[in-house]
DNA sequence: TCCATAATCAACTAGAAAGTTAATTAACTA
DNA sequence: TAGTTAATTAACTTTCTAGTTGATTATGGA
């Protein structure tokens, strides 16, 4: 299993239960039981999912009496989008340049056709 | 293993070798051997990574004689960033509102202090 | 103190992921 | 046709993941 930050972040996002938990947390803090409520699976399974999210830095947990409220942390989300966008943009630029080349060639050809 | 599109995309991105392959492809098409060259692992392993990327729709492959050039496909990258940004923005907005509330309360308190 | 609640830890299982080597397919080349 | 190159498929191993149940820890309340 890769252990670099980006891999850990993407791996954490690669599960619908964990993404649903993050979506819920975008609305505000919640306890483990609250987060577990919508799902069929056991509380222990949710606890494990939270551990994965915490390890990825996507959530943080405090302590209030016997509750451990979770909150969303956006920093790894920034890093993840930054990575994706970098290569999306590079690919886009390259395609734009290709497109321009094709246009140039096509225009030249059309010019010759008309003369 | 979850099989929904987003999970498949994020899982594909959760590996440094695969991300390096995508980074290379942002520069333009490449064959399997070209993509494999920078890595220590076997060609077969790279072939498997490419299969994962293809299944996620992150690359497409054509055929030219005995070569199968790979190209980057950006559509799943868009979907992935869209998901992330949605919840990042929701969380950001919520924090902004919280911040305003705190400011209001602090200003009221300060007002009273000075009267 | 005793009990209930919130959550985690421990041990286990089934299935998936990532790598290996060996064999196979497909296309070009002499 | 025989040989070479590009790439995939097959079989196998090791390690990790995601879930289970049962036991344990930590806190608060009667």
mmCIF file of C-alpha atoms (C1' of nucleotides) in Angstrom:
data_model
loop_
_atom_site.group_PDB
_atom_site.id
_atom_site.type_symbol
_atom_site.label_atom_id
_atom_site.label_comp_id
_atom_site.label_asym_id
_atom_site.label_seq_id
_atom_site.Cartn_x
_atom_site.Cartn_y
_atom_site.Cartn_z
ATOM 1 C CA UNK A 1 0.000 0.000 0.000
ATOM 2 C CA UNK A 2 1.464 3.394 -0.972
ATOM 3 C CA UNK A 3 1.862 5.683 2.023
ATOM 4 C CA UNK A 4 2.556 9.060 0.436
ATOM 5 C CA UNK A 5 0.048 11.790 1.311
ATOM 6 C CA UNK A 6 -1.713 12.017 -2.030
ATOM 7 C CA UNK A 7 -2.167 8.250 -2.272
ATOM 8 C CA UNK A 8 -3.568 8.122 1.248
ATOM 9 C CA UNK A 9 -5.974 10.964 0.454
ATOM 10 C CA UNK A 10 -7.217 9.474 -2.813
ATOM 11 C CA UNK A 11 -7.544 6.024 -1.231
ATOM 12 C CA UNK A 12 -9.645 7.547 1.549
ATOM 13 C CA UNK A 13 -11.898 9.180 -1.057
ATOM 14 C CA UNK A 14 -12.254 5.917 -2.998
ATOM 15 C CA UNK A 15 -15.127 4.634 -0.894
ATOM 16 C CA UNK A 16 -18.760 5.777 -1.106
ATOM 17 C CA UNK A 17 -19.364 5.393 2.639
ATOM 18 C CA UNK A 18 -16.404 7.619 3.431
ATOM 19 C CA UNK A 19 -17.441 10.190 0.835
ATOM 20 C CA UNK A 20 -20.953 10.226 2.311
ATOM 21 C CA UNK A 21 -19.435 10.816 5.743
ATOM 22 C CA UNK A 22 -17.422 13.758 4.410
ATOM 23 C CA UNK A 23 -20.520 15.119 2.678
ATOM 24 C CA UNK A 24 -22.390 14.955 5.978
ATOM 25 C CA UNK A 25 -19.520 16.703 7.768
ATOM 26 C CA UNK A 26 -19.576 19.553 5.254
ATOM 27 C CA UNK A 27 -22.806 20.497 7.062
ATOM 28 C CA UNK A 28 -21.049 20.658 10.419
ATOM 29 C CA UNK A 29 -19.598 18.511 13.184
ATOM 30 C CA UNK A 30 -21.137 15.153 14.086
ATOM 31 C CA UNK A 31 -20.521 12.294 16.489
ATOM 32 C CA UNK A 32 -19.682 8.738 15.469
ATOM 33 C CA UNK A 33 -23.203 7.538 16.192
ATOM 34 C CA UNK A 34 -24.716 10.348 14.169
ATOM 35 C CA UNK A 35 -22.429 9.583 11.270
ATOM 36 C CA UNK A 36 -23.198 5.869 11.488
ATOM 37 C CA UNK A 37 -26.994 6.271 11.591
ATOM 38 C CA UNK A 38 -27.642 6.409 7.804
ATOM 39 C CA UNK A 39 -25.685 3.212 7.109
ATOM 40 C CA UNK A 40 -26.510 -0.469 7.345
ATOM 41 C CA UNK A 41 -23.112 -1.458 8.606
ATOM 42 C CA UNK A 42 -21.938 -1.808 12.209
ATOM 43 C CA UNK A 43 -20.686 1.068 14.315
ATOM 44 C CA UNK A 44 -17.262 -0.584 14.389
ATOM 45 C CA UNK A 45 -17.082 -0.476 10.613
ATOM 46 C CA UNK A 46 -17.863 3.247 10.657
ATOM 47 C CA UNK A 47 -15.257 3.709 13.362
ATOM 48 C CA UNK A 48 -12.727 2.145 11.002
ATOM 49 C CA UNK A 49 -13.789 4.387 8.149
ATOM 50 C CA UNK A 50 -13.304 7.384 10.415
ATOM 51 C CA UNK A 51 -9.841 6.149 11.257
ATOM 52 C CA UNK A 52 -9.002 6.016 7.556
ATOM 53 C CA UNK A 53 -10.321 9.562 7.087
ATOM 54 C CA UNK A 54 -8.415 10.784 10.115
ATOM 55 C CA UNK A 55 -5.187 9.167 8.958
ATOM 56 C CA UNK A 56 -5.646 11.004 5.650
ATOM 57 C CA UNK A 57 -6.119 14.267 7.558
ATOM 58 C CA UNK A 58 -9.604 14.660 6.061
ATOM 59 C CA UNK A 59 -11.227 14.824 9.477
ATOM 60 C CA UNK A 60 -10.110 15.753 12.962
ATOM 61 C CA UNK A 61 -11.649 14.656 16.237
ATOM 62 C CA UNK A 62 -12.073 16.384 19.539
ATOM 63 C CA UNK A 63 -13.521 15.088 22.785
ATOM 64 C CA UNK A 64 -16.620 16.218 24.626
ATOM 65 C CA UNK A 65 -17.524 13.929 27.517
ATOM 66 C CA UNK A 66 -17.982 10.472 25.974
ATOM 67 C CA UNK A 67 -18.557 11.864 22.491
ATOM 68 C CA UNK A 68 -15.878 12.397 19.888
ATOM 69 C CA UNK A 69 -17.221 14.913 17.415
ATOM 70 C CA UNK A 70 -15.659 14.791 13.958
ATOM 71 C CA UNK A 71 -15.065 17.772 11.737
ATOM 72 C CA UNK A 72 -14.104 18.057 8.111
ATOM 73 C CA UNK A 73 -10.597 19.282 7.313
ATOM 74 C CA UNK A 74 -10.232 20.739 3.837
ATOM 75 C CA UNK A 75 -6.471 20.963 3.465
ATOM 76 C CA UNK A 76 -6.008 17.496 1.886
ATOM 77 C CA UNK A 77 -8.912 18.291 -0.444
ATOM 78 C CA UNK A 78 -6.976 21.317 -1.662
ATOM 79 C CA UNK A 79 -3.864 19.243 -2.274
ATOM 80 C CA UNK A 80 -5.866 16.611 -4.143
ATOM 81 C CA UNK A 81 -7.634 19.083 -6.440
ATOM 82 C CA UNK A 82 -4.369 20.915 -7.029
ATOM 83 C CA UNK A 83 -2.790 17.699 -8.273
ATOM 84 C CA UNK A 84 -5.689 16.831 -10.537
ATOM 85 C CA UNK A 85 -6.048 20.328 -11.945
ATOM 86 C CA UNK A 86 -2.368 20.610 -12.731
ATOM 87 C CA UNK A 87 -2.456 17.665 -15.101
ATOM 88 C CA UNK A 88 -5.925 18.397 -16.419
ATOM 89 C CA UNK A 89 -4.699 21.881 -17.377
ATOM 90 C CA UNK A 90 -1.464 20.604 -18.915
ATOM 91 C CA UNK A 91 -3.443 18.136 -21.029
ATOM 92 C CA UNK A 92 -5.918 20.858 -21.996
ATOM 93 C CA UNK A 93 -3.140 23.250 -23.059
ATOM 94 C CA UNK A 94 -1.492 20.579 -25.128
ATOM 95 C CA UNK A 95 -4.757 19.797 -26.888
ATOM 96 C CA UNK A 96 -5.321 23.504 -27.536
ATOM 97 C CA UNK A 97 -1.907 23.776 -29.164
ATOM 98 C CA UNK A 98 -2.599 20.682 -31.251
ATOM 99 C CA UNK A 99 -5.894 22.186 -32.279
ATOM 100 C CA UNK A 100 -4.215 25.403 -33.397
ATOM 101 C CA UNK A 101 -1.672 23.435 -35.443
ATOM 102 C CA UNK A 102 -4.457 21.549 -37.175
ATOM 103 C CA UNK A 103 -6.293 24.793 -37.843
ATOM 104 C CA UNK A 104 -3.193 26.378 -39.378
ATOM 105 C CA UNK A 105 -2.646 23.421 -41.670
ATOM 106 C CA UNK A 106 -6.308 23.281 -42.650
ATOM 107 C CA UNK A 107 -6.381 27.016 -43.460
ATOM 108 C CA UNK A 108 -3.275 26.757 -45.632
ATOM 109 C CA UNK A 109 -4.818 23.838 -47.488
ATOM 110 C CA UNK A 110 -8.102 25.698 -47.998
ATOM 111 C CA UNK A 111 -6.205 28.724 -49.276
ATOM 112 C CA UNK A 112 -4.482 26.610 -51.906
ATOM 113 C CA UNK A 113 -7.768 24.998 -52.918
ATOM 114 C CA UNK A 114 -9.277 28.395 -53.674
ATOM 115 C CA UNK A 115 -6.364 29.846 -55.620
ATOM 116 C CA UNK B 1 -14.414 -3.077 -3.804
ATOM 117 C CA UNK B 2 -16.850 -0.261 -4.592
ATOM 118 C CA UNK B 3 -17.624 -0.063 -8.308
ATOM 119 C CA UNK B 4 -19.277 3.345 -8.659
ATOM 120 C CA UNK B 5 -17.497 5.736 -11.027
ATOM 121 C CA UNK B 6 -16.093 8.121 -8.437
ATOM 122 C CA UNK B 7 -14.710 5.309 -6.295
ATOM 123 C CA UNK B 8 -13.076 3.720 -9.323
ATOM 124 C CA UNK B 9 -11.538 7.065 -10.316
ATOM 125 C CA UNK B 10 -10.198 7.884 -6.858
ATOM 126 C CA UNK B 11 -8.879 4.336 -6.412
ATOM 127 C CA UNK B 12 -7.041 4.650 -9.727
ATOM 128 C CA UNK B 13 -5.476 7.918 -8.535
ATOM 129 C CA UNK B 14 -4.443 6.383 -5.199
ATOM 130 C CA UNK B 15 -1.179 4.986 -6.529
ATOM 131 C CA UNK B 16 2.002 6.953 -7.215
ATOM 132 C CA UNK B 17 2.965 4.821 -10.222
ATOM 133 C CA UNK B 18 -0.393 5.443 -11.848
ATOM 134 C CA UNK B 19 -0.255 9.151 -11.081
ATOM 135 C CA UNK B 20 3.233 9.317 -12.605
ATOM 136 C CA UNK B 21 1.878 7.611 -15.712
ATOM 137 C CA UNK B 22 -0.914 10.169 -15.978
ATOM 138 C CA UNK B 23 1.594 12.985 -15.457
ATOM 139 C CA UNK B 24 3.678 11.605 -18.294
ATOM 140 C CA UNK B 25 0.604 11.346 -20.536
ATOM 141 C CA UNK B 26 -0.265 14.986 -19.902
ATOM 142 C CA UNK B 27 2.738 15.650 -22.179
ATOM 143 C CA UNK B 28 1.257 13.559 -24.969
ATOM 144 C CA UNK B 29 0.624 9.994 -26.084
ATOM 145 C CA UNK B 30 3.038 7.191 -25.192
ATOM 146 C CA UNK B 31 3.346 3.458 -25.682
ATOM 147 C CA UNK B 32 3.355 0.896 -22.886
ATOM 148 C CA UNK B 33 7.127 0.429 -23.118
ATOM 149 C CA UNK B 34 7.719 4.172 -23.004
ATOM 150 C CA UNK B 35 5.495 4.467 -19.962
ATOM 151 C CA UNK B 36 7.188 1.526 -18.259
ATOM 152 C CA UNK B 37 10.748 2.769 -18.830
ATOM 153 C CA UNK B 38 11.060 5.034 -15.736
ATOM 154 C CA UNK B 39 9.940 2.300 -13.323
ATOM 155 C CA UNK B 40 11.698 -0.603 -11.659
ATOM 156 C CA UNK B 41 8.765 -2.949 -11.959
ATOM 157 C CA UNK B 42 7.980 -5.402 -14.736
ATOM 158 C CA UNK B 43 6.191 -4.492 -17.946
ATOM 159 C CA UNK B 44 3.333 -6.738 -16.891
ATOM 160 C CA UNK B 45 2.839 -4.719 -13.735
ATOM 161 C CA UNK B 46 2.651 -1.528 -15.791
ATOM 162 C CA UNK B 47 0.217 -3.236 -18.139
ATOM 163 C CA UNK B 48 -2.004 -3.911 -15.124
ATOM 164 C CA UNK B 49 -1.761 -0.307 -13.962
ATOM 165 C CA UNK B 50 -2.816 0.806 -17.423
ATOM 166 C CA UNK B 51 -5.786 -1.519 -17.232
ATOM 167 C CA UNK B 52 -6.833 0.103 -13.970
ATOM 168 C CA UNK B 53 -6.492 3.555 -15.529
ATOM 169 C CA UNK B 54 -8.417 2.464 -18.613
ATOM 170 C CA UNK B 55 -11.211 0.951 -16.539
ATOM 171 C CA UNK B 56 -11.468 4.293 -14.726
ATOM 172 C CA UNK B 57 -11.709 6.059 -18.081
ATOM 173 C CA UNK B 58 -8.561 8.052 -17.282
ATOM 174 C CA UNK B 59 -6.779 6.813 -20.390
ATOM 175 C CA UNK B 60 -7.832 5.456 -23.754
ATOM 176 C CA UNK B 61 -5.831 3.251 -26.052
ATOM 177 C CA UNK B 62 -5.601 3.033 -29.806
ATOM 178 C CA UNK B 63 -3.633 0.661 -31.980
ATOM 179 C CA UNK B 64 -0.795 1.399 -34.356
ATOM 180 C CA UNK B 65 0.861 -1.745 -35.676
ATOM 181 C CA UNK B 66 2.107 -3.622 -32.609
ATOM 182 C CA UNK B 67 2.032 -0.530 -30.417
ATOM 183 C CA UNK B 68 -0.887 0.571 -28.296
ATOM 184 C CA UNK B 69 -0.435 4.243 -27.608
ATOM 185 C CA UNK B 70 -2.160 5.565 -24.489
ATOM 186 C CA UNK B 71 -3.663 8.998 -24.147
ATOM 187 C CA UNK B 72 -4.931 10.887 -21.139
ATOM 188 C CA UNK B 73 -8.693 11.407 -20.850
ATOM 189 C CA UNK B 74 -9.672 14.318 -18.643
ATOM 190 C CA UNK B 75 -13.380 13.725 -18.172
ATOM 191 C CA UNK B 76 -13.066 11.627 -14.968
ATOM 192 C CA UNK B 77 -10.643 14.230 -13.614
ATOM 193 C CA UNK B 78 -13.375 16.836 -14.028
ATOM 194 C CA UNK B 79 -15.883 14.677 -12.193
ATOM 195 C CA UNK B 80 -13.432 14.027 -9.376
ATOM 196 C CA UNK B 81 -12.522 17.691 -8.850
ATOM 197 C CA UNK B 82 -16.194 18.652 -9.084
ATOM 198 C CA UNK B 83 -16.987 16.288 -6.217
ATOM 199 C CA UNK B 84 -14.141 17.521 -4.055
ATOM 200 C CA UNK B 85 -14.790 21.187 -4.729
ATOM 201 C CA UNK B 86 -18.465 20.878 -3.931
ATOM 202 C CA UNK B 87 -17.803 19.757 -0.376
ATOM 203 C CA UNK B 88 -14.757 21.928 0.087
ATOM 204 C CA UNK B 89 -16.897 24.943 -0.849
ATOM 205 C CA UNK B 90 -19.798 23.884 1.364
ATOM 206 C CA UNK B 91 -17.428 23.524 4.302
ATOM 207 C CA UNK B 92 -15.819 26.867 3.487
ATOM 208 C CA UNK B 93 -19.196 28.638 3.328
ATOM 209 C CA UNK B 94 -20.247 27.141 6.639
ATOM 210 C CA UNK B 95 -17.026 28.299 8.280
ATOM 211 C CA UNK B 96 -17.520 31.780 6.820
ATOM 212 C CA UNK B 97 -21.009 31.955 8.312
ATOM 213 C CA UNK B 98 -19.695 30.737 11.659
ATOM 214 C CA UNK B 99 -17.010 33.369 11.475
ATOM 215 C CA UNK B 100 -19.564 36.114 10.863
ATOM 216 C CA UNK B 101 -21.633 34.921 13.819
ATOM 217 C CA UNK B 102 -18.609 35.048 16.053
ATOM 218 C CA UNK B 103 -17.757 38.511 14.775
ATOM 219 C CA UNK B 104 -21.300 39.752 15.478
ATOM 220 C CA UNK B 105 -21.226 38.400 19.011
ATOM 221 C CA UNK B 106 -17.749 39.781 19.644
ATOM 222 C CA UNK B 107 -18.761 43.250 18.366
ATOM 223 C CA UNK B 108 -21.869 43.300 20.588
ATOM 224 C CA UNK B 109 -19.758 42.299 23.575
ATOM 225 C CA UNK B 110 -17.160 44.958 22.776
ATOM 226 C CA UNK B 111 -19.935 47.529 22.403
ATOM 227 C CA UNK B 112 -21.201 46.681 25.892
ATOM 228 C CA UNK B 113 -17.684 46.789 27.319
ATOM 229 C CA UNK B 114 -17.260 50.327 26.088
ATOM 230 C CA UNK B 115 -20.647 51.622 27.265
ATOM 231 C "C1'" DT C 1 -21.024 2.306 43.377
ATOM 232 C "C1'" DC C 2 -23.602 0.460 39.511
ATOM 233 C "C1'" DC C 3 -25.368 0.940 35.117
ATOM 234 C "C1'" DA C 4 -26.009 3.002 30.547
ATOM 235 C "C1'" DT C 5 -23.999 5.184 26.608
ATOM 236 C "C1'" DA C 6 -20.215 6.350 23.231
ATOM 237 C "C1'" DA C 7 -16.647 4.663 21.040
ATOM 238 C "C1'" DT C 8 -12.562 1.818 20.308
ATOM 239 C "C1'" DC C 9 -9.774 -2.429 20.262
ATOM 240 C "C1'" DA C 10 -8.929 -7.345 19.084
ATOM 241 C "C1'" DA C 11 -9.382 -11.316 16.448
ATOM 242 C "C1'" DC C 12 -10.995 -13.242 12.555
ATOM 243 C "C1'" DT C 13 -12.764 -13.888 7.481
ATOM 244 C "C1'" DA C 14 -13.542 -13.086 2.603
ATOM 245 C "C1'" DG C 15 -12.236 -10.839 -1.177
ATOM 246 C "C1'" DA C 16 -9.338 -7.473 -3.797
ATOM 247 C "C1'" DA C 17 -4.860 -5.314 -5.093
ATOM 248 C "C1'" DA C 18 -0.198 -5.316 -6.629
ATOM 249 C "C1'" DG C 19 3.461 -7.560 -7.690
ATOM 250 C "C1'" DT C 20 6.059 -11.809 -9.679
ATOM 251 C "C1'" DT C 21 7.337 -15.312 -13.705
ATOM 252 C "C1'" DA C 22 5.935 -17.977 -17.672
ATOM 253 C "C1'" DA C 23 3.160 -18.506 -21.661
ATOM 254 C "C1'" DT C 24 0.491 -16.473 -25.411
ATOM 255 C "C1'" DT C 25 -1.185 -13.230 -29.001
ATOM 256 C "C1'" DA C 26 -0.459 -9.867 -32.626
ATOM 257 C "C1'" DA C 27 2.082 -7.440 -35.933
ATOM 258 C "C1'" DC C 28 6.123 -6.304 -38.400
ATOM 259 C "C1'" DT C 29 10.693 -7.801 -40.805
ATOM 260 C "C1'" DA C 30 14.323 -10.527 -43.008
ATOM 261 C "C1'" DT D 1 8.292 -19.005 -42.983
ATOM 262 C "C1'" DA D 2 11.074 -17.982 -38.992
ATOM 263 C "C1'" DG D 3 12.327 -14.640 -35.825
ATOM 264 C "C1'" DT D 4 11.691 -10.225 -33.225
ATOM 265 C "C1'" DT D 5 9.216 -6.808 -30.818
ATOM 266 C "C1'" DA D 6 5.068 -5.039 -28.271
ATOM 267 C "C1'" DA D 7 1.866 -6.112 -25.242
ATOM 268 C "C1'" DT D 8 -1.478 -9.029 -22.834
ATOM 269 C "C1'" DT D 9 -3.095 -13.143 -20.327
ATOM 270 C "C1'" DA D 10 -2.632 -16.755 -16.859
ATOM 271 C "C1'" DA D 11 -1.387 -18.588 -12.581
ATOM 272 C "C1'" DC D 12 0.311 -17.734 -8.321
ATOM 273 C "C1'" DT D 13 1.859 -15.180 -3.837
ATOM 274 C "C1'" DT D 14 1.731 -11.678 -0.506
ATOM 275 C "C1'" DT D 15 -0.322 -8.039 1.532
ATOM 276 C "C1'" DC D 16 -4.178 -4.996 2.449
ATOM 277 C "C1'" DT D 17 -9.118 -3.800 2.917
ATOM 278 C "C1'" DA D 18 -13.634 -3.885 4.676
ATOM 279 C "C1'" DG D 19 -16.571 -6.063 7.028
ATOM 280 C "C1'" DT D 20 -18.061 -9.185 11.046
ATOM 281 C "C1'" DT D 21 -18.691 -10.309 16.362
ATOM 282 C "C1'" DG D 22 -17.197 -9.984 21.052
ATOM 283 C "C1'" DA D 23 -14.593 -7.687 24.637
ATOM 284 C "C1'" DT D 24 -12.863 -3.393 26.562
ATOM 285 C "C1'" DT D 25 -12.236 1.566 27.799
ATOM 286 C "C1'" DA D 26 -14.034 6.061 29.117
ATOM 287 C "C1'" DT D 27 -17.485 9.136 30.651
ATOM 288 C "C1'" DG D 28 -21.706 10.647 32.868
ATOM 289 C "C1'" DG D 29 -25.867 9.913 35.746
ATOM 290 C "C1'" DA D 30 -28.954 7.496 39.359
#
